[in-house]
Short mmCIF file of N, CA and C and ligand atoms in Angstrom, two decimals:
data_model
loop_
_atom_site.label_atom_id
_atom_site.label_comp_id
_atom_site.label_asym_id
_atom_site.label_seq_id
_atom_site.Cartn_x
_atom_site.Cartn_y
_atom_site.Cartn_z
N MET A 1 8.44 -31.23 -20.33
CA MET A 1 9.54 -30.21 -20.44
C MET A 1 9.16 -28.94 -19.78
N GLU A 2 10.04 -28.37 -19.11
CA GLU A 2 9.78 -27.13 -18.37
C GLU A 2 9.59 -25.95 -19.25
N GLU A 3 8.54 -25.08 -18.91
CA GLU A 3 8.30 -23.98 -19.73
C GLU A 3 9.27 -22.88 -19.52
N GLY A 4 9.71 -22.12 -20.58
CA GLY A 4 10.51 -21.06 -20.32
C GLY A 4 9.94 -19.93 -19.45
N VAL A 5 10.74 -19.27 -18.59
CA VAL A 5 10.28 -18.26 -17.80
C VAL A 5 10.96 -16.96 -18.20
N SER A 6 10.05 -15.83 -18.38
CA SER A 6 10.62 -14.58 -18.66
C SER A 6 10.51 -13.63 -17.44
N ARG A 7 11.55 -12.82 -17.21
CA ARG A 7 11.41 -11.84 -16.17
C ARG A 7 11.11 -10.52 -16.76
N ILE A 8 10.16 -9.86 -16.12
CA ILE A 8 9.78 -8.44 -16.61
C ILE A 8 9.92 -7.45 -15.38
N GLY A 9 10.23 -6.19 -15.74
CA GLY A 9 10.18 -5.12 -14.72
C GLY A 9 8.97 -4.30 -15.09
N VAL A 10 8.19 -3.94 -14.11
CA VAL A 10 7.00 -3.09 -14.42
C VAL A 10 6.98 -1.94 -13.42
N SER A 11 6.67 -0.71 -13.98
CA SER A 11 6.52 0.42 -13.13
C SER A 11 5.04 0.63 -12.78
N LEU A 12 4.73 0.86 -11.50
CA LEU A 12 3.33 0.94 -11.11
C LEU A 12 3.24 2.10 -10.08
N PRO A 13 2.15 2.80 -10.07
CA PRO A 13 1.90 3.82 -9.02
C PRO A 13 1.83 3.04 -7.69
N LYS A 14 2.42 3.70 -6.69
CA LYS A 14 2.51 3.12 -5.37
C LYS A 14 1.15 2.63 -4.78
N ASN A 15 0.07 3.53 -4.90
CA ASN A 15 -1.16 3.19 -4.34
C ASN A 15 -1.75 1.88 -5.10
N LEU A 16 -1.53 1.82 -6.34
CA LEU A 16 -2.00 0.55 -7.10
C LEU A 16 -1.28 -0.79 -6.54
N LEU A 17 -0.03 -0.61 -6.41
CA LEU A 17 0.71 -1.78 -5.90
C LEU A 17 0.28 -2.19 -4.36
N ASP A 18 0.08 -1.09 -3.66
CA ASP A 18 -0.34 -1.29 -2.19
C ASP A 18 -1.69 -1.99 -2.16
N GLU A 19 -2.55 -1.56 -3.07
CA GLU A 19 -3.92 -2.20 -3.05
C GLU A 19 -3.78 -3.63 -3.49
N PHE A 20 -2.97 -3.83 -4.50
CA PHE A 20 -2.89 -5.26 -5.09
C PHE A 20 -2.20 -6.14 -4.06
N ASP A 21 -1.18 -5.67 -3.30
CA ASP A 21 -0.57 -6.43 -2.25
C ASP A 21 -1.52 -6.76 -1.14
N SER A 22 -2.37 -5.72 -0.82
CA SER A 22 -3.34 -6.02 0.25
C SER A 22 -4.38 -7.01 -0.14
N ILE A 23 -4.78 -7.00 -1.46
CA ILE A 23 -5.75 -8.00 -1.79
C ILE A 23 -5.14 -9.41 -1.92
N ILE A 24 -3.96 -9.52 -2.49
CA ILE A 24 -3.31 -10.80 -2.56
C ILE A 24 -2.95 -11.43 -1.23
N LYS A 25 -2.70 -10.57 -0.27
CA LYS A 25 -2.47 -11.07 1.07
C LYS A 25 -3.72 -11.66 1.66
N ASN A 26 -4.85 -10.96 1.53
CA ASN A 26 -6.17 -11.40 1.99
C ASN A 26 -6.49 -12.84 1.25
N ARG A 27 -6.15 -12.83 0.03
CA ARG A 27 -6.49 -14.09 -0.73
C ARG A 27 -5.52 -15.27 -0.49
N GLY A 28 -4.46 -14.92 0.28
CA GLY A 28 -3.55 -16.07 0.72
C GLY A 28 -2.44 -16.34 -0.28
N TYR A 29 -2.11 -15.52 -1.15
CA TYR A 29 -0.97 -15.76 -2.08
C TYR A 29 0.36 -15.64 -1.33
N SER A 30 1.18 -16.64 -1.67
CA SER A 30 2.48 -16.63 -0.91
C SER A 30 3.50 -15.63 -1.72
N SER A 31 3.28 -15.47 -2.96
CA SER A 31 4.16 -14.62 -3.68
C SER A 31 3.43 -13.66 -4.59
N ARG A 32 4.06 -12.50 -4.77
CA ARG A 32 3.46 -11.48 -5.68
C ARG A 32 3.53 -12.05 -7.18
N SER A 33 4.61 -12.77 -7.52
CA SER A 33 4.66 -13.15 -8.79
C SER A 33 3.55 -14.17 -9.22
N GLU A 34 3.21 -15.03 -8.22
CA GLU A 34 2.09 -15.97 -8.55
C GLU A 34 0.78 -15.19 -8.81
N ALA A 35 0.60 -14.18 -7.94
CA ALA A 35 -0.65 -13.43 -8.04
C ALA A 35 -0.67 -12.67 -9.33
N ILE A 36 0.40 -12.11 -9.72
CA ILE A 36 0.50 -11.42 -10.99
C ILE A 36 0.29 -12.34 -12.20
N ARG A 37 0.78 -13.56 -12.06
CA ARG A 37 0.55 -14.56 -13.18
C ARG A 37 -0.94 -14.83 -13.25
N ASP A 38 -1.66 -15.06 -12.19
CA ASP A 38 -3.13 -15.29 -12.17
C ASP A 38 -3.89 -14.07 -12.70
N ALA A 39 -3.50 -12.89 -12.25
CA ALA A 39 -4.12 -11.67 -12.77
C ALA A 39 -4.02 -11.51 -14.29
N ILE A 40 -2.83 -11.83 -14.89
CA ILE A 40 -2.62 -11.83 -16.30
C ILE A 40 -3.41 -12.92 -17.04
N ARG A 41 -3.42 -14.08 -16.46
CA ARG A 41 -4.37 -15.17 -17.01
C ARG A 41 -5.73 -14.69 -17.04
N SER A 42 -6.28 -14.05 -15.89
CA SER A 42 -7.69 -13.72 -15.93
C SER A 42 -7.93 -12.56 -16.89
N TYR A 43 -6.99 -11.68 -17.07
CA TYR A 43 -7.10 -10.61 -18.12
C TYR A 43 -7.15 -11.21 -19.45
N ILE A 44 -6.32 -12.16 -19.75
CA ILE A 44 -6.33 -12.78 -21.08
C ILE A 44 -7.67 -13.59 -21.32
N ALA A 45 -8.15 -14.27 -20.28
CA ALA A 45 -9.44 -15.04 -20.35
C ALA A 45 -10.55 -14.09 -20.67
N GLU A 46 -10.55 -12.94 -19.92
CA GLU A 46 -11.72 -12.03 -20.12
C GLU A 46 -11.65 -11.37 -21.49
N TYR A 47 -10.51 -11.09 -21.96
CA TYR A 47 -10.29 -10.59 -23.33
C TYR A 47 -10.82 -11.52 -24.43
N LYS A 48 -10.41 -12.81 -24.21
CA LYS A 48 -10.80 -13.84 -25.18
C LYS A 48 -12.32 -14.13 -25.19
N TRP A 49 -12.84 -13.96 -23.97
CA TRP A 49 -14.34 -14.20 -23.85
C TRP A 49 -15.07 -13.10 -24.64
N LEU A 50 -14.51 -11.97 -24.35
CA LEU A 50 -15.13 -10.71 -25.18
C LEU A 50 -15.08 -10.86 -26.69
N GLU A 51 -13.91 -11.37 -27.09
CA GLU A 51 -13.65 -11.66 -28.53
C GLU A 51 -14.71 -12.67 -29.13
N ARG A 52 -15.09 -13.65 -28.29
CA ARG A 52 -15.98 -14.63 -28.74
C ARG A 52 -17.45 -14.21 -28.87
N GLU A 53 -17.80 -13.23 -28.06
CA GLU A 53 -19.19 -12.73 -27.96
C GLU A 53 -19.51 -12.12 -29.36
N LYS A 54 -20.72 -12.45 -29.91
CA LYS A 54 -21.01 -11.85 -31.16
C LYS A 54 -22.59 -11.70 -31.25
N GLY A 55 -23.00 -10.75 -32.21
CA GLY A 55 -24.44 -10.55 -32.40
C GLY A 55 -25.03 -9.51 -31.52
N GLU A 56 -26.30 -9.71 -31.43
CA GLU A 56 -27.12 -8.57 -30.70
C GLU A 56 -27.03 -8.97 -29.18
N ILE A 57 -26.71 -8.01 -28.33
CA ILE A 57 -26.55 -8.23 -26.91
C ILE A 57 -27.26 -7.16 -26.16
N ILE A 58 -27.59 -7.43 -24.88
CA ILE A 58 -28.02 -6.33 -23.96
C ILE A 58 -26.98 -6.41 -22.78
N GLY A 59 -26.57 -5.37 -22.27
CA GLY A 59 -25.60 -5.48 -21.19
C GLY A 59 -25.34 -4.11 -20.53
N VAL A 60 -24.47 -4.09 -19.60
CA VAL A 60 -24.11 -3.01 -18.86
C VAL A 60 -22.60 -2.74 -18.93
N VAL A 61 -22.16 -1.51 -19.34
CA VAL A 61 -20.79 -1.26 -19.14
C VAL A 61 -20.53 -0.41 -17.91
N ASN A 62 -19.85 -0.93 -16.93
CA ASN A 62 -19.60 -0.16 -15.77
C ASN A 62 -18.29 0.50 -15.93
N VAL A 63 -18.35 1.79 -15.68
CA VAL A 63 -17.12 2.70 -15.85
C VAL A 63 -16.89 3.42 -14.58
N MET A 64 -15.67 3.19 -14.01
CA MET A 64 -15.27 3.81 -12.83
C MET A 64 -14.26 4.92 -13.14
N TYR A 65 -14.41 6.08 -12.51
CA TYR A 65 -13.38 7.12 -12.90
C TYR A 65 -13.19 8.10 -11.73
N ASP A 66 -12.13 8.85 -11.84
CA ASP A 66 -11.85 9.86 -10.90
C ASP A 66 -12.47 11.15 -11.27
N HIS A 67 -13.46 11.64 -10.57
CA HIS A 67 -14.15 12.79 -11.15
C HIS A 67 -13.38 14.09 -10.99
N HIS A 68 -12.21 14.14 -10.31
CA HIS A 68 -11.37 15.30 -10.31
C HIS A 68 -10.56 15.41 -11.56
N PHE A 69 -10.49 14.33 -12.25
CA PHE A 69 -9.63 14.24 -13.57
C PHE A 69 -10.23 15.39 -14.51
N LYS A 70 -9.32 16.20 -15.01
CA LYS A 70 -9.73 17.37 -15.82
C LYS A 70 -10.44 16.96 -17.08
N GLY A 71 -11.62 17.44 -17.34
CA GLY A 71 -12.23 17.21 -18.61
C GLY A 71 -12.96 15.88 -18.76
N ILE A 72 -12.83 14.99 -17.72
CA ILE A 72 -13.30 13.58 -17.90
C ILE A 72 -14.88 13.52 -18.17
N SER A 73 -15.61 14.40 -17.48
CA SER A 73 -17.05 14.25 -17.61
C SER A 73 -17.46 14.62 -19.09
N ASP A 74 -16.75 15.67 -19.62
CA ASP A 74 -17.04 16.06 -21.01
C ASP A 74 -16.60 14.90 -22.02
N SER A 75 -15.50 14.38 -21.80
CA SER A 75 -15.03 13.27 -22.67
C SER A 75 -16.03 12.15 -22.60
N LEU A 76 -16.56 11.73 -21.38
CA LEU A 76 -17.48 10.64 -21.29
C LEU A 76 -18.77 10.98 -21.97
N THR A 77 -19.33 12.17 -21.76
CA THR A 77 -20.52 12.59 -22.37
C THR A 77 -20.47 12.53 -23.86
N SER A 78 -19.36 13.16 -24.38
CA SER A 78 -19.24 13.26 -25.88
C SER A 78 -19.08 11.87 -26.48
N LEU A 79 -18.30 10.98 -25.82
CA LEU A 79 -18.27 9.58 -26.25
C LEU A 79 -19.62 8.95 -26.34
N GLN A 80 -20.44 9.12 -25.25
CA GLN A 80 -21.78 8.46 -25.24
C GLN A 80 -22.70 9.03 -26.32
N HIS A 81 -22.46 10.33 -26.68
CA HIS A 81 -23.24 10.81 -27.85
C HIS A 81 -22.81 10.17 -29.12
N ASP A 82 -21.52 9.81 -29.29
CA ASP A 82 -21.08 9.09 -30.47
C ASP A 82 -21.75 7.73 -30.57
N PHE A 83 -22.09 7.17 -29.41
CA PHE A 83 -22.69 5.85 -29.38
C PHE A 83 -24.14 5.80 -29.08
N TYR A 84 -24.85 6.91 -29.24
CA TYR A 84 -26.18 7.13 -28.84
C TYR A 84 -27.13 5.99 -29.30
N ASP A 85 -26.80 5.36 -30.55
CA ASP A 85 -27.77 4.34 -30.99
C ASP A 85 -27.62 3.11 -30.25
N ILE A 86 -26.62 2.74 -29.49
CA ILE A 86 -26.60 1.61 -28.64
C ILE A 86 -26.71 1.77 -27.16
N ILE A 87 -26.78 3.07 -26.73
CA ILE A 87 -26.86 3.35 -25.33
C ILE A 87 -28.38 3.60 -25.01
N THR A 88 -28.87 2.79 -24.08
CA THR A 88 -30.23 2.91 -23.72
C THR A 88 -30.41 3.96 -22.62
N THR A 89 -29.60 3.86 -21.59
CA THR A 89 -29.58 4.83 -20.51
C THR A 89 -28.34 4.78 -19.70
N THR A 90 -28.13 5.85 -18.93
CA THR A 90 -26.86 5.79 -18.14
C THR A 90 -27.25 6.26 -16.67
N LEU A 91 -26.77 5.47 -15.73
CA LEU A 91 -26.91 5.73 -14.30
C LEU A 91 -25.55 6.33 -13.81
N HIS A 92 -25.66 7.45 -13.07
CA HIS A 92 -24.52 7.97 -12.55
C HIS A 92 -24.57 7.82 -10.97
N ILE A 93 -23.57 7.18 -10.38
CA ILE A 93 -23.47 7.01 -9.02
C ILE A 93 -22.20 7.72 -8.42
N HIS A 94 -22.38 8.55 -7.37
CA HIS A 94 -21.25 9.17 -6.78
C HIS A 94 -20.80 8.21 -5.70
N LEU A 95 -19.76 7.32 -6.04
CA LEU A 95 -19.40 6.27 -5.00
C LEU A 95 -18.89 6.81 -3.74
N ASN A 96 -17.93 7.91 -3.83
CA ASN A 96 -17.49 8.50 -2.71
C ASN A 96 -16.94 9.91 -3.10
N LYS A 97 -16.23 10.54 -2.24
CA LYS A 97 -15.79 11.97 -2.64
C LYS A 97 -15.05 12.06 -3.90
N ASP A 98 -14.36 10.99 -4.29
CA ASP A 98 -13.42 11.10 -5.48
C ASP A 98 -14.01 10.35 -6.69
N THR A 99 -14.64 9.24 -6.45
CA THR A 99 -14.93 8.22 -7.54
C THR A 99 -16.40 8.19 -7.97
N CYS A 100 -16.56 8.18 -9.29
CA CYS A 100 -17.91 8.02 -9.77
C CYS A 100 -17.96 6.69 -10.49
N LEU A 101 -19.13 6.20 -10.51
CA LEU A 101 -19.47 4.95 -11.29
C LEU A 101 -20.55 5.25 -12.29
N GLU A 102 -20.32 5.04 -13.56
CA GLU A 102 -21.34 5.18 -14.54
C GLU A 102 -21.73 3.82 -15.10
N MET A 103 -23.02 3.47 -14.97
CA MET A 103 -23.52 2.22 -15.49
C MET A 103 -24.28 2.52 -16.78
N VAL A 104 -23.60 2.12 -17.84
CA VAL A 104 -24.11 2.45 -19.20
C VAL A 104 -24.83 1.21 -19.71
N LEU A 105 -26.14 1.34 -19.84
CA LEU A 105 -26.92 0.26 -20.35
C LEU A 105 -26.84 0.29 -21.85
N VAL A 106 -26.47 -0.91 -22.42
CA VAL A 106 -26.29 -0.97 -23.92
C VAL A 106 -27.12 -2.07 -24.52
N LYS A 107 -27.53 -1.86 -25.74
CA LYS A 107 -28.27 -2.81 -26.45
C LYS A 107 -27.88 -2.63 -27.94
N GLY A 108 -27.37 -3.71 -28.47
CA GLY A 108 -27.01 -3.62 -29.84
C GLY A 108 -26.02 -4.61 -30.31
N ASP A 109 -25.33 -4.35 -31.41
CA ASP A 109 -24.31 -5.35 -31.96
C ASP A 109 -23.08 -5.27 -31.10
N MET A 110 -22.59 -6.51 -30.76
CA MET A 110 -21.48 -6.73 -29.93
C MET A 110 -20.26 -6.02 -30.47
N ASP A 111 -20.09 -6.09 -31.71
CA ASP A 111 -18.86 -5.41 -32.37
C ASP A 111 -18.85 -3.84 -32.06
N LYS A 112 -19.93 -3.22 -32.03
CA LYS A 112 -20.11 -1.80 -31.74
C LYS A 112 -19.95 -1.54 -30.22
N ILE A 113 -20.48 -2.46 -29.47
CA ILE A 113 -20.41 -2.39 -28.04
C ILE A 113 -18.85 -2.49 -27.56
N LYS A 114 -18.23 -3.42 -28.24
CA LYS A 114 -16.76 -3.61 -27.98
C LYS A 114 -16.01 -2.23 -28.39
N ARG A 115 -16.41 -1.62 -29.36
CA ARG A 115 -15.72 -0.44 -29.75
C ARG A 115 -15.95 0.63 -28.71
N LEU A 116 -17.11 0.74 -28.24
CA LEU A 116 -17.40 1.62 -27.03
C LEU A 116 -16.49 1.25 -25.88
N VAL A 117 -16.48 0.02 -25.52
CA VAL A 117 -15.66 -0.37 -24.42
C VAL A 117 -14.15 -0.02 -24.62
N ASP A 118 -13.59 -0.19 -25.84
CA ASP A 118 -12.22 0.15 -26.12
C ASP A 118 -12.06 1.68 -25.93
N ARG A 119 -13.00 2.43 -26.54
CA ARG A 119 -12.87 3.90 -26.44
C ARG A 119 -12.92 4.40 -25.08
N VAL A 120 -13.87 3.89 -24.33
CA VAL A 120 -13.99 4.36 -22.87
C VAL A 120 -12.81 3.98 -22.06
N SER A 121 -12.21 2.83 -22.39
CA SER A 121 -11.13 2.35 -21.61
C SER A 121 -9.93 3.24 -21.88
N ALA A 122 -9.81 3.88 -23.03
CA ALA A 122 -8.68 4.69 -23.43
C ALA A 122 -8.81 6.07 -22.94
N ILE A 123 -9.90 6.46 -22.25
CA ILE A 123 -10.02 7.84 -21.70
C ILE A 123 -9.16 7.90 -20.43
N ARG A 124 -8.33 8.94 -20.38
CA ARG A 124 -7.48 9.06 -19.24
C ARG A 124 -8.30 9.55 -17.96
N GLY A 125 -7.99 8.85 -16.91
CA GLY A 125 -8.77 9.11 -15.58
C GLY A 125 -9.87 8.00 -15.35
N VAL A 126 -10.15 7.22 -16.39
CA VAL A 126 -10.96 6.08 -16.22
C VAL A 126 -10.11 4.99 -15.59
N THR A 127 -10.54 4.52 -14.42
CA THR A 127 -9.78 3.55 -13.68
C THR A 127 -10.14 2.09 -13.91
N ASN A 128 -11.40 1.82 -14.33
CA ASN A 128 -11.91 0.56 -14.47
C ASN A 128 -13.11 0.42 -15.39
N VAL A 129 -13.12 -0.44 -16.29
CA VAL A 129 -14.21 -0.69 -17.27
C VAL A 129 -14.56 -2.15 -17.30
N LYS A 130 -15.87 -2.44 -17.08
CA LYS A 130 -16.22 -3.86 -17.21
C LYS A 130 -17.59 -3.93 -17.80
N LEU A 131 -17.60 -4.86 -18.85
CA LEU A 131 -18.79 -5.13 -19.54
C LEU A 131 -19.44 -6.40 -19.02
N ILE A 132 -20.83 -6.29 -18.60
CA ILE A 132 -21.47 -7.44 -18.23
C ILE A 132 -22.62 -7.64 -19.19
N THR A 133 -22.68 -8.80 -19.88
CA THR A 133 -23.76 -9.03 -20.70
C THR A 133 -24.90 -9.74 -19.99
N ALA A 134 -26.14 -9.19 -20.23
CA ALA A 134 -27.17 -9.56 -19.40
C ALA A 134 -28.08 -10.55 -20.16
N PHE A 135 -28.07 -10.46 -21.45
CA PHE A 135 -29.03 -11.25 -22.23
C PHE A 135 -28.51 -11.38 -23.62
N ARG A 136 -28.72 -12.45 -24.26
CA ARG A 136 -28.34 -12.55 -25.67
C ARG A 136 -29.57 -13.07 -26.50
N GLU A 137 -29.79 -12.44 -27.64
CA GLU A 137 -30.90 -12.83 -28.43
C GLU A 137 -30.52 -13.95 -29.41
NI1 NI B 201 -20.19 11.41 -9.58
#
């Protein structure tokens, strides 16, 4: 039996859509809808994978942000102080004139690391957050 299909309308900043279109063109997608379906599937898969991880882990939280965004450095520093007990060290890389990458090395309980990931993702001006687990005890 055929699955039901829902149509949605989404508002996006133009530069985000342009970048998405250019990537899906390079990857050979014939339609934007198909690419968006795949993007949503991988978002869901990543979220579910995060939900499954438990216990003590070592990892890196990669945080990309626009350093012109007002107050963002203070917000990030203050958040990292809230989580000082699971943050081992932080590397700051100035990727280009506008963008910074902070690689936050974390060690501790996955539940707490997930809370850090959620909090950092909610900071305005943060454009991308990715947790990579390096080792599990
Ligand atoms: Ni920077």
